[in-house]
Tab-separated table of N, CA and C in Angstrom:
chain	number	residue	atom	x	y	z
A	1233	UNK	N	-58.556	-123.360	-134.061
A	1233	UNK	CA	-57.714	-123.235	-132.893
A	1233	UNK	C	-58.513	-123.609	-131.655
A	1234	UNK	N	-58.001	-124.893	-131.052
A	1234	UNK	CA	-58.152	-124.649	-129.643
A	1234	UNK	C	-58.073	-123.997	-128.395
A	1235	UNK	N	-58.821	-123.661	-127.171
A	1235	UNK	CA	-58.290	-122.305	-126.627
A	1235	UNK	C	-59.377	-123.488	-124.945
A	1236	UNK	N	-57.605	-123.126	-124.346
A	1236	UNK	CA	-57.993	-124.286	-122.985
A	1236	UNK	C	-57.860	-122.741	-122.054
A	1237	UNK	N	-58.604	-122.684	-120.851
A	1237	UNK	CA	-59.003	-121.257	-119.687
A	1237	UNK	C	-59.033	-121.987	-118.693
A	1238	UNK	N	-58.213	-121.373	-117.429
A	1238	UNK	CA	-58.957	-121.611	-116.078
A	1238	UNK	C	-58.464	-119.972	-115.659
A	1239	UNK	N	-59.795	-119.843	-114.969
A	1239	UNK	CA	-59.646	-118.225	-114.399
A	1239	UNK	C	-59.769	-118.074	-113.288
A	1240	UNK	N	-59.928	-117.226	-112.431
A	1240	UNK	CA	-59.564	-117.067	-110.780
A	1240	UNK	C	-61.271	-116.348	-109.687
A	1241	UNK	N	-61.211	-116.716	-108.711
A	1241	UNK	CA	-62.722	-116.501	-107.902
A	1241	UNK	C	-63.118	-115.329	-107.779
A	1242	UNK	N	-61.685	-113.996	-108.486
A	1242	UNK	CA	-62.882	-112.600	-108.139
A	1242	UNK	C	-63.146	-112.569	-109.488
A	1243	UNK	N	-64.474	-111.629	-109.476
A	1243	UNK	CA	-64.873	-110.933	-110.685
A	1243	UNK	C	-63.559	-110.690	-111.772
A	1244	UNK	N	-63.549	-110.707	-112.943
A	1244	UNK	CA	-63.004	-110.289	-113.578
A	1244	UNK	C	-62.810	-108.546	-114.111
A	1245	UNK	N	-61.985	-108.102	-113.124
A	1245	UNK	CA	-62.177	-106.482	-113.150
A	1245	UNK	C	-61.518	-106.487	-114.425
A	1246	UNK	N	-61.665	-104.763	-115.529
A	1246	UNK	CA	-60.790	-104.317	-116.237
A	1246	UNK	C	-59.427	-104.896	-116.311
A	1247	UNK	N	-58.734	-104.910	-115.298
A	1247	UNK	CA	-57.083	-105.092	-115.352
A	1247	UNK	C	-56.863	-106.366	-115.406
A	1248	UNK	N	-57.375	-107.540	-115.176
A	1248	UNK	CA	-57.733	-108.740	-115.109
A	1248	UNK	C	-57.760	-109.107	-116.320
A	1249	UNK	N	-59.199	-108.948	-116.650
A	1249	UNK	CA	-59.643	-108.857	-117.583
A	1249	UNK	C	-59.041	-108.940	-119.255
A	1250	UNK	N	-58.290	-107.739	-119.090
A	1250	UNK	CA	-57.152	-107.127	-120.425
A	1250	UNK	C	-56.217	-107.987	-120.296
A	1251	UNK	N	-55.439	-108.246	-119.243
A	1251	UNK	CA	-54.301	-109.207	-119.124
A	1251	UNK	C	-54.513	-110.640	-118.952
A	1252	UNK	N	-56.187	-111.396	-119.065
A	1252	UNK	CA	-56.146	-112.438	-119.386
A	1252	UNK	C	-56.665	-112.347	-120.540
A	1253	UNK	N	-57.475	-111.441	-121.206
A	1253	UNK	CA	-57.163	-111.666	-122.999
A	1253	UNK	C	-55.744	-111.570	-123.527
A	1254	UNK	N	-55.235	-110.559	-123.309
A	1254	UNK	CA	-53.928	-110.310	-123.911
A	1254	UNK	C	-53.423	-111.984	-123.920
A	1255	UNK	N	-53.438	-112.584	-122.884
A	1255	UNK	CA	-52.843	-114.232	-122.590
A	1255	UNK	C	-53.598	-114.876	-123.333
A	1256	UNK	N	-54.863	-114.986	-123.902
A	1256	UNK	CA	-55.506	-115.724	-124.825
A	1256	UNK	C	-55.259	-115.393	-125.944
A	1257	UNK	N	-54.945	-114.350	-125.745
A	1257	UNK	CA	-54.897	-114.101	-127.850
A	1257	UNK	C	-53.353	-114.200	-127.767
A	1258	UNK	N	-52.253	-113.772	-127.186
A	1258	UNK	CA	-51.052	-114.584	-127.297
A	1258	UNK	C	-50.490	-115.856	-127.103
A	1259	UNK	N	-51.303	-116.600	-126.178
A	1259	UNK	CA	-50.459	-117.992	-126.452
A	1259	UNK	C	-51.845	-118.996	-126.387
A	1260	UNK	N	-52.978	-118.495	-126.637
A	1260	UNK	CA	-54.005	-119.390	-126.643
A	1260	UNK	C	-54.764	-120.261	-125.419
A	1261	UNK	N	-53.995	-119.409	-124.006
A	1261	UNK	CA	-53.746	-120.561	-123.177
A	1261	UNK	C	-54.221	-119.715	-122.040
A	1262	UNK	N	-54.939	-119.874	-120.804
A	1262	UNK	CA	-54.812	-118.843	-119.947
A	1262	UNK	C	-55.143	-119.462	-118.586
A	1263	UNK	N	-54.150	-119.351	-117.827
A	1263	UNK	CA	-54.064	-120.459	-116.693
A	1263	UNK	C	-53.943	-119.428	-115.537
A	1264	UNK	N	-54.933	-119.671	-114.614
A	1264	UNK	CA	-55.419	-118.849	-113.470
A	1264	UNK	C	-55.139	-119.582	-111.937
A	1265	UNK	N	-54.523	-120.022	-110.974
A	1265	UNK	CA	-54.311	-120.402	-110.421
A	1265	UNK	C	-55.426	-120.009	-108.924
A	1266	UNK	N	-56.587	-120.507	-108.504
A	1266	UNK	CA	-57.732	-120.008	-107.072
A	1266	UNK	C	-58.791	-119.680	-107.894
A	1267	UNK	N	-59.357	-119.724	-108.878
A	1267	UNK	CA	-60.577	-119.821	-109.616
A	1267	UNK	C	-61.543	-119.979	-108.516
A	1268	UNK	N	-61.234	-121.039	-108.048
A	1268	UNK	CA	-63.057	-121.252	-106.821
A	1268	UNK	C	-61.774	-121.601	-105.796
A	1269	UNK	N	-62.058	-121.017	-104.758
A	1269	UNK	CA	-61.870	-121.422	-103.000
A	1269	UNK	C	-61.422	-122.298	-102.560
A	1270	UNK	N	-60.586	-122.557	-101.507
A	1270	UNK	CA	-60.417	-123.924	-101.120
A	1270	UNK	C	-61.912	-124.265	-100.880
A	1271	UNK	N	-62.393	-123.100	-99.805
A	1271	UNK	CA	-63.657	-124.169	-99.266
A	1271	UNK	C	-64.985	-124.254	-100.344
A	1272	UNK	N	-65.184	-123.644	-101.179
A	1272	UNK	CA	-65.517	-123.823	-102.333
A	1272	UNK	C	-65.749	-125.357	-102.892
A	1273	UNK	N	-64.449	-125.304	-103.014
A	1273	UNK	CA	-63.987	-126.808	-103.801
A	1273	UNK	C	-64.310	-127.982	-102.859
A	1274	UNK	N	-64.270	-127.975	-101.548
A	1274	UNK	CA	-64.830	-128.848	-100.274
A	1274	UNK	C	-66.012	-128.833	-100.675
A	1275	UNK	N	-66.957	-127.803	-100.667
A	1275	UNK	CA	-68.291	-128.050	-100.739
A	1275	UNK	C	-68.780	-128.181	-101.875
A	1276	UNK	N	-68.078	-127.966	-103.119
A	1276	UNK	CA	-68.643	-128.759	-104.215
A	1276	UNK	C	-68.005	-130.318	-104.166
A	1277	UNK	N	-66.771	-130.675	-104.027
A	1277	UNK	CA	-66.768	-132.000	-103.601
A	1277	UNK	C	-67.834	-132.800	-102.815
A	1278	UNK	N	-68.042	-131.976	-101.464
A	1278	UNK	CA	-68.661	-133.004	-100.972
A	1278	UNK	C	-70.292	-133.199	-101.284
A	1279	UNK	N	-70.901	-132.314	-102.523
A	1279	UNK	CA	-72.167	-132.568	-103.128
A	1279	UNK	C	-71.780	-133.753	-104.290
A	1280	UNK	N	-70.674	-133.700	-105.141
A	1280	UNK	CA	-70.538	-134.735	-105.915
A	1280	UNK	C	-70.596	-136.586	-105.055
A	1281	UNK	N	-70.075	-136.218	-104.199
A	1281	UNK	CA	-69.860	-137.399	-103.373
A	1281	UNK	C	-71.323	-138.008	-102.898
A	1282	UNK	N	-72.076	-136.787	-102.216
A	1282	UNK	CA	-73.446	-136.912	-102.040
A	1282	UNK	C	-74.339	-137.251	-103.162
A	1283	UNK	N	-74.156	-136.769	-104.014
A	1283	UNK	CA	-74.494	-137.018	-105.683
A	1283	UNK	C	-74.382	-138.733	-105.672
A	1284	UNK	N	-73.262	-139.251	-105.525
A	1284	UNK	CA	-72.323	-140.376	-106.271
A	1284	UNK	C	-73.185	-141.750	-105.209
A	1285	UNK	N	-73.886	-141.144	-104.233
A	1285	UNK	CA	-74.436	-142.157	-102.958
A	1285	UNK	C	-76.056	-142.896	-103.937
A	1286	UNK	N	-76.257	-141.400	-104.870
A	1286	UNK	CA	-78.104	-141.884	-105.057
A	1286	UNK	C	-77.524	-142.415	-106.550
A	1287	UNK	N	-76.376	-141.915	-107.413
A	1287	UNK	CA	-76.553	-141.857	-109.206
A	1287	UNK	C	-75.413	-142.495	-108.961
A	1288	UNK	N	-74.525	-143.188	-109.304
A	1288	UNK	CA	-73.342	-143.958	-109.577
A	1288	UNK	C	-72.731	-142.923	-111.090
A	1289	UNK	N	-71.249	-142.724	-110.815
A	1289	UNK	CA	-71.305	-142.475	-112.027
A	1289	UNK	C	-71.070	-143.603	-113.234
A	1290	UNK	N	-71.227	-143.196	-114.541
A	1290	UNK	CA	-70.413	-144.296	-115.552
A	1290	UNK	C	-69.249	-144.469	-115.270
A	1291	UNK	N	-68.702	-145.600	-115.640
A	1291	UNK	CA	-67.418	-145.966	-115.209
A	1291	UNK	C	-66.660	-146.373	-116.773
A	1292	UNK	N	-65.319	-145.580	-117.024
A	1292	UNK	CA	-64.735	-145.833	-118.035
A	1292	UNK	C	-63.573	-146.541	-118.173
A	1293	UNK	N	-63.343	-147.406	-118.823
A	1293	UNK	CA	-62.120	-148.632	-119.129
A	1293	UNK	C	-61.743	-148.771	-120.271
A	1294	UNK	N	-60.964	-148.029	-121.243
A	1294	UNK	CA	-60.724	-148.236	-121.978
A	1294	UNK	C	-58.760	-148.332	-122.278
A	1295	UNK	N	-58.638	-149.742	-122.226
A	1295	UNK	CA	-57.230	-150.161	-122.654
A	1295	UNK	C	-56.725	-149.490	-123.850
A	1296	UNK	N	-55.641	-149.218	-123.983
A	1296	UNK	CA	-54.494	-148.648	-124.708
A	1296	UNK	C	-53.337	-149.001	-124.263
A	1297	UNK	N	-52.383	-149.634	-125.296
A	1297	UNK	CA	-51.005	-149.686	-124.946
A	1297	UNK	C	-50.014	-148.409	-124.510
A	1298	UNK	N	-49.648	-148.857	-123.423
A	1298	UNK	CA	-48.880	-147.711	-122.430
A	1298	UNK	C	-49.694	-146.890	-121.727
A	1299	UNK	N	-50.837	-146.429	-121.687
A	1299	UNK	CA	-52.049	-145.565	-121.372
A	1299	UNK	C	-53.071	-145.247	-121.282
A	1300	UNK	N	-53.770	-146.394	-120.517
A	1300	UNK	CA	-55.216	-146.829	-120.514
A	1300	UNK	C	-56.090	-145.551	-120.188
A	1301	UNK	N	-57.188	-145.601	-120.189
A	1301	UNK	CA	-58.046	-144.892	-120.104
A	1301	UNK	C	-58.800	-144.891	-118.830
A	1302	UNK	N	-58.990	-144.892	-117.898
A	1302	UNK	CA	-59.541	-145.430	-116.738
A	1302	UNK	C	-60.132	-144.001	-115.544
A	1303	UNK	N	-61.097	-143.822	-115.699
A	1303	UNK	CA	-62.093	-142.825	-114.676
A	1303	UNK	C	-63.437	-142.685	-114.927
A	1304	UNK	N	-64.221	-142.284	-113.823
A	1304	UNK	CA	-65.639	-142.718	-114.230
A	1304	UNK	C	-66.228	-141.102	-114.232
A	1305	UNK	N	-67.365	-140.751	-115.087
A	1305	UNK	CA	-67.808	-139.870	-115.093
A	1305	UNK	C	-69.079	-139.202	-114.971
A	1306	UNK	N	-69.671	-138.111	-114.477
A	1306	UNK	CA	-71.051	-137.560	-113.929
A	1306	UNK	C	-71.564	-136.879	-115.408
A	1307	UNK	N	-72.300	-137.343	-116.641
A	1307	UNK	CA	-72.633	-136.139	-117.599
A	1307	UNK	C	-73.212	-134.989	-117.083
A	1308	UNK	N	-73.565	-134.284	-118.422
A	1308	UNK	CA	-74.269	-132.729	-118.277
A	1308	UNK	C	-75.907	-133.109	-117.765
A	1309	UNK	N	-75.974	-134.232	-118.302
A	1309	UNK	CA	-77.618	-134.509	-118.041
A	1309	UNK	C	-77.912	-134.819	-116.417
A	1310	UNK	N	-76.996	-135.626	-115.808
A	1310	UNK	CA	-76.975	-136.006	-114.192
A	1310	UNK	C	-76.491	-134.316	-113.617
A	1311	UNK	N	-75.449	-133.614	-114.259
A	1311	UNK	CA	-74.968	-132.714	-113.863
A	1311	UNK	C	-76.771	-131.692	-113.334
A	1312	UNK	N	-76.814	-131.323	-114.949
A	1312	UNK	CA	-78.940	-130.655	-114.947
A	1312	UNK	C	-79.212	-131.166	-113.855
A	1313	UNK	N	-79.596	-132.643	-113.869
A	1313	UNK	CA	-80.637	-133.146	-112.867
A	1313	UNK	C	-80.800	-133.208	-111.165
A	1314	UNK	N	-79.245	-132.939	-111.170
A	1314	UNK	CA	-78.883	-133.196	-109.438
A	1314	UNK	C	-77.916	-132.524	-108.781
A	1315	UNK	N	-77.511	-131.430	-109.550
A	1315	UNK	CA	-76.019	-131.475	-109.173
A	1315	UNK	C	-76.063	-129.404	-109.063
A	1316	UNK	N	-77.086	-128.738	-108.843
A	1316	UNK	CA	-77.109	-127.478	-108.597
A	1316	UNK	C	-75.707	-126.663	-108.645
A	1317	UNK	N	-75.188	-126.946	-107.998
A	1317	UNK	CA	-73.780	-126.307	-107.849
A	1317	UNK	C	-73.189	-126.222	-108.448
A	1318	UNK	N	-73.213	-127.360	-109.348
A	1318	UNK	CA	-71.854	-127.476	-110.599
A	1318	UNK	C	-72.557	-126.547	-111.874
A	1319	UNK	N	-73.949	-126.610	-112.071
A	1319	UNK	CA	-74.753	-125.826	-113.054
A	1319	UNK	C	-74.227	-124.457	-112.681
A	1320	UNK	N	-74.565	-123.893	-111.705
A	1320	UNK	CA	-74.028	-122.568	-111.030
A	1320	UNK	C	-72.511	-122.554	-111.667
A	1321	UNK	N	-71.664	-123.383	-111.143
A	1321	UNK	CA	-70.120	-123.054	-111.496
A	1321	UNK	C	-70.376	-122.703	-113.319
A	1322	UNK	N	-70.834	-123.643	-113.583
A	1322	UNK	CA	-70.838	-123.813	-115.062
A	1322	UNK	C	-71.152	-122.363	-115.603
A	1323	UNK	N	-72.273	-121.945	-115.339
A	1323	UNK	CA	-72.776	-120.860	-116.108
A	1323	UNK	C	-71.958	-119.402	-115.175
A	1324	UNK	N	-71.202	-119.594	-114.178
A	1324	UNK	CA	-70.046	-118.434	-114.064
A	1324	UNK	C	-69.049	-118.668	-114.571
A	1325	UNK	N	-69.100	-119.860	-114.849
A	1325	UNK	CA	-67.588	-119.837	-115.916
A	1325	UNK	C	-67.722	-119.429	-117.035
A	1326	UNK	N	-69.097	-119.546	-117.838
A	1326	UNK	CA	-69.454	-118.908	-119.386
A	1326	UNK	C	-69.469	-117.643	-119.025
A	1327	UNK	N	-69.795	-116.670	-118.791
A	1327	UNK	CA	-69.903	-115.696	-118.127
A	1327	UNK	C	-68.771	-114.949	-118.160
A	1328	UNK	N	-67.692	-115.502	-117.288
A	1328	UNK	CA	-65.700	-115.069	-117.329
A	1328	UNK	C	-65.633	-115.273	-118.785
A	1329	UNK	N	-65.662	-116.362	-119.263
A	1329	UNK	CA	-65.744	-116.385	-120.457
A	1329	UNK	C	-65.904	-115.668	-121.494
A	1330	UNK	N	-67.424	-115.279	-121.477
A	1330	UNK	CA	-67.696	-113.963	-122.509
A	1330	UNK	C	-66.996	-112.927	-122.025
A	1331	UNK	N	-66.377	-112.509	-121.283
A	1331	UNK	CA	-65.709	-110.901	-121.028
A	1331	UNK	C	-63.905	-111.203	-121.932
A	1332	UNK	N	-63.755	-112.404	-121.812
A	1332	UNK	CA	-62.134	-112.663	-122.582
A	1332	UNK	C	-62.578	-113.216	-123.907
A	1333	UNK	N	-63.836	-113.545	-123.963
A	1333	UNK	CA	-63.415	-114.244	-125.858
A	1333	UNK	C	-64.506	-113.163	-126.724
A	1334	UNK	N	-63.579	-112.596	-127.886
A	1334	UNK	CA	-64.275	-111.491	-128.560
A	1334	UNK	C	-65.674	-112.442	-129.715
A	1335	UNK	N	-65.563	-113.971	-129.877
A	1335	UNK	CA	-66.130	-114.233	-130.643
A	1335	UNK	C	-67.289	-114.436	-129.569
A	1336	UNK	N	-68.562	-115.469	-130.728
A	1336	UNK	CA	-69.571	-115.414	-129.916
A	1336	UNK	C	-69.412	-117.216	-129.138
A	1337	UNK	N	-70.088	-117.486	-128.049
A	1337	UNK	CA	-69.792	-118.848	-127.377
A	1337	UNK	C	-70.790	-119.457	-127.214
A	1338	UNK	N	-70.829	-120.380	-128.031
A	1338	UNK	CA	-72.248	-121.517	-127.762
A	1338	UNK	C	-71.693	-122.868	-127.000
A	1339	UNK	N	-72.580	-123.403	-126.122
A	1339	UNK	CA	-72.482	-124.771	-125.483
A	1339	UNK	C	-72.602	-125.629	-126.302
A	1340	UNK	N	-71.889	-127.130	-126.227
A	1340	UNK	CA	-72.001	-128.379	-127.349
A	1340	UNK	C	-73.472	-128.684	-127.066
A	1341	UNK	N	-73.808	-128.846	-128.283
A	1341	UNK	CA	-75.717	-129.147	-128.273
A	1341	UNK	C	-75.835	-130.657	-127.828
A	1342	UNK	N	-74.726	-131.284	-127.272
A	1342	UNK	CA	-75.410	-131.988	-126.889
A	1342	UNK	C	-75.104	-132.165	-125.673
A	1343	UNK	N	-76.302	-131.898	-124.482
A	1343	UNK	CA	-75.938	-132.225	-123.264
A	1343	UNK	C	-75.638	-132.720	-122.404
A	1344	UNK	N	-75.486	-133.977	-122.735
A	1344	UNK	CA	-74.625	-135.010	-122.211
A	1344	UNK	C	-73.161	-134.725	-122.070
A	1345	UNK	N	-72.342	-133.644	-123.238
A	1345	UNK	CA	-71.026	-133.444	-123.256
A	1345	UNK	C	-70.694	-132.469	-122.968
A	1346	UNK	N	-71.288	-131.075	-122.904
A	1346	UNK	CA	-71.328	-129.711	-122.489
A	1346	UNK	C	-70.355	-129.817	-121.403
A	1347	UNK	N	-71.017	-130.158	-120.586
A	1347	UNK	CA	-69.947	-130.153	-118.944
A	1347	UNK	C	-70.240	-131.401	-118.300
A	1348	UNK	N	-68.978	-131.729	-117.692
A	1348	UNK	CA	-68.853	-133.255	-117.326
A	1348	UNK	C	-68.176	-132.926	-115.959
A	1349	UNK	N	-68.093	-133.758	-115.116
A	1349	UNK	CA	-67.181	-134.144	-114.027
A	1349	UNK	C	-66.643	-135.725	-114.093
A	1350	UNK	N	-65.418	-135.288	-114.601
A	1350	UNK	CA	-64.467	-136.229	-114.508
A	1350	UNK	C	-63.870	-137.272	-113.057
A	1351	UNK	N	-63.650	-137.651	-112.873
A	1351	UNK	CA	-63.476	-138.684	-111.424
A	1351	UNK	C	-62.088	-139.614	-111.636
A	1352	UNK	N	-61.011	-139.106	-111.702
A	1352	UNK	CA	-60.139	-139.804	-111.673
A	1352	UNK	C	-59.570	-140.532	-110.201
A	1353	UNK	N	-59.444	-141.821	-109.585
A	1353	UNK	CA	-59.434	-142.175	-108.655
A	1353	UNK	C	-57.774	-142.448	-108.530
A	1354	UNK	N	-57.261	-143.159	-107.629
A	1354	UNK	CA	-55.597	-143.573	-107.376
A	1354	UNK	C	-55.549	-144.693	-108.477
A	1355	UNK	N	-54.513	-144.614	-109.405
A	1355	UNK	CA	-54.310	-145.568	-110.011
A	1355	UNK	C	-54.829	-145.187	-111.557
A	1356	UNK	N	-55.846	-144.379	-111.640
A	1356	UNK	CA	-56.654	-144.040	-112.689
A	1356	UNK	C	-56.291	-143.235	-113.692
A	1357	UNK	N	-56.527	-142.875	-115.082
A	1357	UNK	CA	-56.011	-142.471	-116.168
A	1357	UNK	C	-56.864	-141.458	-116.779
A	1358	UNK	N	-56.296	-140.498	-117.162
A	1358	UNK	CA	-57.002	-139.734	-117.911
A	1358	UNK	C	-56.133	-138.979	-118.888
A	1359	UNK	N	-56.167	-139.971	-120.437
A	1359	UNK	CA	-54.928	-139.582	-121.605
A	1359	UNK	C	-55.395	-138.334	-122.160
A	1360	UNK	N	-54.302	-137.878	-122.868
A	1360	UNK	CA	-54.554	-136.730	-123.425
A	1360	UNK	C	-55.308	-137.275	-124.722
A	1361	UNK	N	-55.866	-136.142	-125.288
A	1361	UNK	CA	-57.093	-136.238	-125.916
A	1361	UNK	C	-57.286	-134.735	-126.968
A	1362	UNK	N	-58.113	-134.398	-128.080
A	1362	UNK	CA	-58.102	-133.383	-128.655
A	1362	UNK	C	-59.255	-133.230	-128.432
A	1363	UNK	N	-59.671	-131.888	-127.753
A	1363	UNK	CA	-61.008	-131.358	-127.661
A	1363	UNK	C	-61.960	-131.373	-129.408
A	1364	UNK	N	-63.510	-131.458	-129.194
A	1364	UNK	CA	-63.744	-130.991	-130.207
A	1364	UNK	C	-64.350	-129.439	-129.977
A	1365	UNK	N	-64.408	-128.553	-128.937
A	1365	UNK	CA	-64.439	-127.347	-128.323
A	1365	UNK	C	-63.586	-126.720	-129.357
A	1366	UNK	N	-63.882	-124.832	-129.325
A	1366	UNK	CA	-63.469	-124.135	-129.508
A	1366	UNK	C	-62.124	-123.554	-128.016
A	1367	UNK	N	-63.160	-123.521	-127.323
A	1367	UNK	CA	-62.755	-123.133	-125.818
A	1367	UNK	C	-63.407	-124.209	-125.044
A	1368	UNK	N	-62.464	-124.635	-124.338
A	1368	UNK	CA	-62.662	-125.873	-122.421
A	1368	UNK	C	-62.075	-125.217	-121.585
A	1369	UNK	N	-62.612	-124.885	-120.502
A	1369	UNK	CA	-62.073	-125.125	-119.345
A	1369	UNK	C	-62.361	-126.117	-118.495
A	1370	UNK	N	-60.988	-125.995	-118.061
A	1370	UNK	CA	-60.906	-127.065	-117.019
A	1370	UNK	C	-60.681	-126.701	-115.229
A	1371	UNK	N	-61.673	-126.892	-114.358
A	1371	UNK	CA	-61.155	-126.819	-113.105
A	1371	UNK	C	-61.222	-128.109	-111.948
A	1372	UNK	N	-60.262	-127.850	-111.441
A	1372	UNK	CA	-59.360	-128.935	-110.949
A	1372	UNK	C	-60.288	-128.955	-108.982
A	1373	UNK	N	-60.924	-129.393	-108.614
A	1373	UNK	CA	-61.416	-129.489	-107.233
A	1373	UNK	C	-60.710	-129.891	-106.371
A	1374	UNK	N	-59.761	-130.502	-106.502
A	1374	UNK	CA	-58.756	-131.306	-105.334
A	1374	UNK	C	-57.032	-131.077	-106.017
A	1375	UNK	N	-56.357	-131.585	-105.427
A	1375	UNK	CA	-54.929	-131.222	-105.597
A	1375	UNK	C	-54.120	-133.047	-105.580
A	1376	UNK	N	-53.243	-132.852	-106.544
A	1376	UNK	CA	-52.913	-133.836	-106.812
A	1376	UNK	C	-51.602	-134.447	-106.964
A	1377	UNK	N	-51.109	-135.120	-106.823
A	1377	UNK	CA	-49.466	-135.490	-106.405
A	1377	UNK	C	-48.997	-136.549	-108.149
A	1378	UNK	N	-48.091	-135.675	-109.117
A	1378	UNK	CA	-47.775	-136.284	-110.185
A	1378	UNK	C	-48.754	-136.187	-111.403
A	1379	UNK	N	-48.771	-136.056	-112.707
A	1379	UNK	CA	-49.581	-135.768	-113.551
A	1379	UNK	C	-49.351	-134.210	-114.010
A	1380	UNK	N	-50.082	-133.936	-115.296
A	1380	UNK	CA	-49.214	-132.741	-115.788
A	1380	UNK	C	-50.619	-131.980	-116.642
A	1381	UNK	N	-51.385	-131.297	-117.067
A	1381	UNK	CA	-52.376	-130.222	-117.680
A	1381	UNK	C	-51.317	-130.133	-119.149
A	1382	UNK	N	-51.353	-130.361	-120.179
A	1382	UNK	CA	-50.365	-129.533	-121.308
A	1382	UNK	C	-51.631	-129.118	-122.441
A	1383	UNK	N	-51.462	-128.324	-122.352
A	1383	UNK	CA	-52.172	-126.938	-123.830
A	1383	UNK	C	-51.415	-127.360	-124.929
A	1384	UNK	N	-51.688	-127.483	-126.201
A	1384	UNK	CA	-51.210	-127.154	-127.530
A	1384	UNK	C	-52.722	-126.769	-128.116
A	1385	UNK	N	-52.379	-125.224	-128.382
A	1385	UNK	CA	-53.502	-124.389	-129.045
A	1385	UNK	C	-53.980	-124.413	-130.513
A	1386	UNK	N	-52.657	-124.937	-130.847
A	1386	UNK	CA	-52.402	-124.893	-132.192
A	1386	UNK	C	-53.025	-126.140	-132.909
């Protein structure tokens, strides 16, 4: 079973807590709406951007009929090397994490794929796809006009 999380910027108290497991172990799915800050999300934006001036990210193109593939991306390894903030986000998100998942949670060993920042630009694609994760989260830094998040846990 797949199991997709986004959770919210306070601590995860008790009551929280219970009622976003209860949401994971019932529909597999647990969708938190203010996870990190507006201004949060400004100032980790504008380090990726600062990031994006010295490291370029990879840039991805991959054609498909009806639904190309198209956004460029920062790995876990550029993430390590330059990117402080997002390491920080990263390891408070494992963290929320362990308090909602009763099993135990290891990172993909390989660090290049662990945690990524995705870069979808105007025009750009990002198809749905099957994790090979137990648990992903996903958080969203900017706000976006059209396009859709869909979970199947199963």
């Amino acid at each position: 079973m797949q199991t997709e999380i986004s959770l919210g910027p306070q601590p995860l108290n008790n009551g929280r807590k219970k009622s976003s497991a209860s949401e994971l172990s019932a529909r597999g799915c647990v969708v938190e709406d203010g996870y990190i800050a507006g201004d949060e999300c400004e100032r980790l934006l504008e380090s990726i951007k600062d990031h994006l001036t010295r490291t370029p990210a990879a840039e991805i193109n991959r054609p498909a009929p009806g639904r190309p593939l198209i956004y460029s991306v920062i790995d876990g390894r550029q993430i390590n090397a330059g990117l402080p903030e997002i390491v920080n986000l990263y390891e408070r998100v494992r963290t929320d994490l362990k308090l909602l998942w009763d099993g135990e949670l290891v990172p993909l060993d390989d660090d290049r794929a662990a945690c990524n920042i995705n870069i979808t630009k105007p025009g750009g694609m990002y198809r749905w796809h099957y994790d090979r994760n137990l648990i992903t989260a996903i958080l969203y830094l900017n706000g976006v006009t059209g396009g859709e998040t869909e979970c199947y846990p199963e």
